[in-house]
Short mmCIF file of C-alpha atoms in Angstrom, two decimals:
data_model
loop_
_atom_site.label_atom_id
_atom_site.label_comp_id
_atom_site.label_asym_id
_atom_site.label_seq_id
_atom_site.Cartn_x
_atom_site.Cartn_y
_atom_site.Cartn_z
CA MET A 1 -13.22 13.10 -29.35
CA VAL A 2 -16.29 12.00 -27.19
CA LEU A 3 -15.64 11.73 -23.38
CA ILE A 4 -17.60 9.20 -21.28
CA PRO A 5 -18.28 9.78 -17.70
CA PHE A 6 -16.69 8.02 -15.59
CA ALA A 7 -20.19 6.73 -13.63
CA VAL A 8 -21.01 5.24 -16.94
CA PHE A 9 -17.83 3.59 -17.45
CA PRO A 10 -18.94 -0.18 -16.08
CA SER A 11 -16.10 -1.83 -14.12
CA SER A 12 -15.33 -4.56 -16.28
CA ILE A 13 -14.68 -2.22 -19.44
CA TRP A 14 -12.02 -0.72 -16.77
CA TYR A 15 -10.64 -3.91 -16.10
CA VAL A 16 -10.18 -4.49 -19.45
CA CYS A 17 -8.87 -1.34 -20.35
CA VAL A 18 -5.94 -1.24 -17.17
CA ALA A 19 -5.51 -4.55 -18.85
CA GLY A 20 -4.73 -3.30 -21.99
CA ILE A 21 -2.77 -0.20 -21.07
CA LYS A 22 -0.73 -2.81 -19.06
CA CYS A 23 0.68 -4.95 -21.93
CA MET A 24 1.11 -1.44 -23.81
CA TYR A 25 3.08 -0.74 -20.73
CA LYS A 26 5.22 -3.69 -21.35
CA GLN A 27 6.18 -3.12 -24.90
CA VAL A 28 5.96 0.31 -25.91
CA TYR A 29 8.41 2.56 -23.90
CA TYR A 30 8.18 6.16 -26.24
CA GLU A 31 8.30 8.43 -24.01
CA MET A 32 5.08 10.69 -24.53
CA VAL A 33 3.30 7.50 -24.92
CA VAL A 34 4.15 6.20 -20.95
CA ARG A 35 3.58 10.07 -20.11
CA VAL A 36 0.60 9.91 -21.47
CA VAL A 37 -0.68 6.80 -19.62
CA VAL A 38 0.63 7.19 -16.28
CA LEU A 39 -1.00 10.53 -16.18
CA THR A 40 -3.98 9.21 -16.72
CA PHE A 41 -3.36 6.21 -14.57
CA ARG A 42 -2.35 8.70 -11.63
CA ASN A 43 -5.63 10.89 -12.36
CA LEU A 44 -8.31 8.07 -12.28
CA LEU A 45 -6.20 6.03 -9.25
CA SER A 46 -8.85 7.67 -7.08
CA LYS A 47 -11.80 6.84 -8.56
CA GLY A 48 -13.40 4.04 -7.20
CA THR A 49 -12.10 0.86 -7.24
CA CYS A 50 -9.51 1.60 -10.08
CA GLY A 51 -6.50 2.03 -7.16
CA ALA A 52 -7.10 -1.89 -6.25
CA GLN A 53 -7.78 -3.04 -9.56
CA MET A 54 -4.04 -1.34 -10.33
CA VAL A 55 -2.57 -3.24 -7.97
CA ASP A 56 -3.94 -6.55 -9.01
CA LEU A 57 -2.89 -6.31 -12.36
CA GLY A 58 0.92 -5.63 -11.27
CA LEU A 59 1.03 -1.95 -12.03
CA PRO A 60 3.64 -1.42 -8.59
CA GLN A 61 5.78 -3.93 -10.21
CA ILE A 62 5.81 -1.87 -13.60
CA ILE A 63 5.96 1.75 -12.23
CA GLN A 64 9.20 0.26 -10.32
CA SER A 65 10.68 -0.88 -13.43
CA LEU A 66 9.83 2.46 -15.63
CA LYS A 67 11.34 4.57 -12.49
CA ALA A 68 14.56 2.82 -13.70
CA GLN A 69 14.93 3.68 -16.84
CA ALA A 70 16.37 7.43 -17.97
CA TRP A 71 13.20 9.56 -18.74
CA SER A 72 14.32 13.12 -19.72
CA ASP A 73 10.90 14.62 -18.59
CA GLU A 74 10.31 16.03 -14.96
CA ASP A 75 6.99 16.06 -15.12
CA LEU A 76 6.44 12.02 -16.05
CA LEU A 77 9.20 11.56 -13.14
CA GLU A 78 7.14 13.26 -10.64
CA ALA A 79 3.97 11.67 -12.10
CA LEU A 80 5.64 7.93 -11.72
CA ASN A 81 6.62 9.21 -8.25
CA GLN A 82 2.79 9.72 -7.50
CA LEU A 83 1.50 7.01 -9.14
CA GLU A 84 3.83 4.77 -7.20
CA ASP A 85 2.96 6.45 -3.70
CA GLY A 86 -0.79 6.17 -4.64
CA LEU A 87 -0.90 2.42 -5.18
CA LYS A 88 1.29 2.00 -2.04
CA ASP A 89 -1.32 3.51 0.05
CA ASN A 90 -4.27 0.98 -2.12
CA ILE A 91 -1.48 -2.09 -1.19
CA LYS A 92 -1.95 -0.51 2.34
CA LYS A 93 -5.76 -0.59 2.55
CA LEU A 94 -5.67 -3.97 0.49
CA SER A 95 -3.42 -5.10 3.21
CA SER A 96 -5.71 -5.21 6.24
CA PHE A 97 -5.92 -7.88 8.41
CA ASP A 98 -9.76 -7.60 8.40
CA LYS A 99 -9.81 -8.05 4.99
CA TYR A 100 -7.31 -11.17 5.16
CA LYS A 101 -9.56 -13.04 7.74
CA GLN A 102 -12.71 -12.36 5.65
CA GLU A 103 -10.86 -13.76 2.88
CA VAL A 104 -9.53 -16.94 4.16
CA LEU A 105 -13.32 -17.52 6.42
CA LEU A 106 -15.30 -17.38 3.38
CA GLY A 107 -12.63 -19.86 1.60
CA HIS A 108 -12.15 -17.53 -1.72
CA LEU A 109 -7.87 -17.65 -0.83
CA ASP A 110 -6.21 -15.95 -4.27
CA TRP A 111 -3.21 -14.01 -4.59
CA SER A 112 -4.06 -10.72 -3.16
CA PRO A 113 -1.32 -8.48 -2.26
CA MET A 114 -1.10 -9.48 1.73
CA HIS A 115 -0.12 -13.12 1.21
CA LYS A 116 2.87 -11.92 -0.60
CA ASP A 117 3.69 -8.79 1.57
CA PRO A 118 6.68 -9.42 4.21
CA LEU A 119 5.04 -5.80 5.88
CA PHE A 120 1.77 -7.58 6.65
CA TRP A 121 3.28 -10.31 8.18
CA ARG A 122 5.30 -8.72 9.72
CA ASP A 123 2.99 -6.04 11.41
CA ASN A 124 -0.50 -8.92 11.91
CA ILE A 125 1.67 -11.93 12.65
CA THR A 126 -0.16 -12.14 16.55
CA CYS A 127 -3.08 -11.72 15.32
CA PHE A 128 -3.20 -14.86 14.05
CA GLU A 129 -3.47 -16.37 17.67
CA GLU A 130 -7.19 -14.54 18.05
CA ASN A 131 -9.85 -17.46 18.59
CA ASP A 132 -7.32 -20.15 19.30
CA PHE A 133 -5.46 -19.67 15.63
CA GLN A 134 -8.54 -20.23 14.19
CA ILE A 135 -7.34 -18.52 10.82
CA LEU A 136 -4.88 -21.01 10.91
CA ARG A 137 -7.08 -23.96 11.23
CA VAL A 138 -8.89 -22.64 8.44
CA LEU A 139 -6.01 -22.79 6.46
CA ILE A 140 -5.44 -25.87 7.41
CA THR A 141 -8.87 -27.20 6.27
CA VAL A 142 -8.04 -25.57 3.10
CA MET A 143 -5.09 -27.85 2.28
CA ASP A 144 -6.51 -31.16 3.16
CA SER A 145 -9.52 -30.65 1.85
CA SER A 146 -9.22 -28.30 -1.18
CA ASN A 147 -8.89 -29.77 -5.05
CA ASP A 148 -8.51 -26.39 -6.82
CA PRO A 149 -4.78 -25.46 -7.05
CA ARG A 150 -5.22 -21.62 -6.27
CA PRO A 151 -6.45 -21.74 -3.06
CA LEU A 152 -3.91 -24.65 -2.14
CA ALA A 153 -0.84 -23.13 -3.01
CA VAL A 154 -2.51 -19.50 -1.35
CA ALA A 155 -2.88 -21.46 1.53
CA CYS A 156 0.06 -23.80 1.63
CA PHE A 157 2.08 -20.02 1.11
CA ASP A 158 0.01 -18.54 4.19
CA ILE A 159 1.37 -21.21 6.46
CA SER A 160 4.84 -21.21 5.61
CA GLN A 161 4.62 -17.45 5.81
CA PHE A 162 2.50 -17.76 9.85
CA ILE A 163 5.82 -20.42 10.35
CA GLN A 164 8.61 -18.45 8.84
CA HIS A 165 7.27 -14.98 10.79
CA HIS A 166 5.78 -15.90 14.10
CA PRO A 167 8.24 -16.58 17.50
CA ALA A 168 6.88 -20.47 17.70
CA GLY A 169 5.58 -21.03 14.42
CA ARG A 170 7.56 -24.51 14.05
CA VAL A 171 5.73 -25.76 17.64
CA ILE A 172 2.74 -24.68 16.36
#
């Protein structure tokens, strides 16, 4: 077996590997295979942007479904819990309002974790009042001018979250 140092492992190859393992998660439920994959993910969680890429690929939901199954291996259950906690920490890091603000102001709206996180909206809703609701105005501009369906959908969703969570959301 040849070991490749992590520094040599380009992020694009890493992304393909995570995507491939994610597909395997959905199709193979042999306890030994799942254990190896979960332990590998747990070990790679803190390496570079691996944790963020795992979150982007939807691994938190897969971990939830794996935890719901009956596993006889206690080490696997512990590793699933550790991986879930690590992914939650990554979601918190990815969900800061500053990153959201940068994403909106640059016009790079995509379905990053913060858009769908109710806790993000509850904790940061008052931040939208900065600069006379600048972020909200940019979202409205995206709705008016975007021809790309993804940023348009994200902007519509974000405005709906603002209306839902801000005390004066329907009035503003």
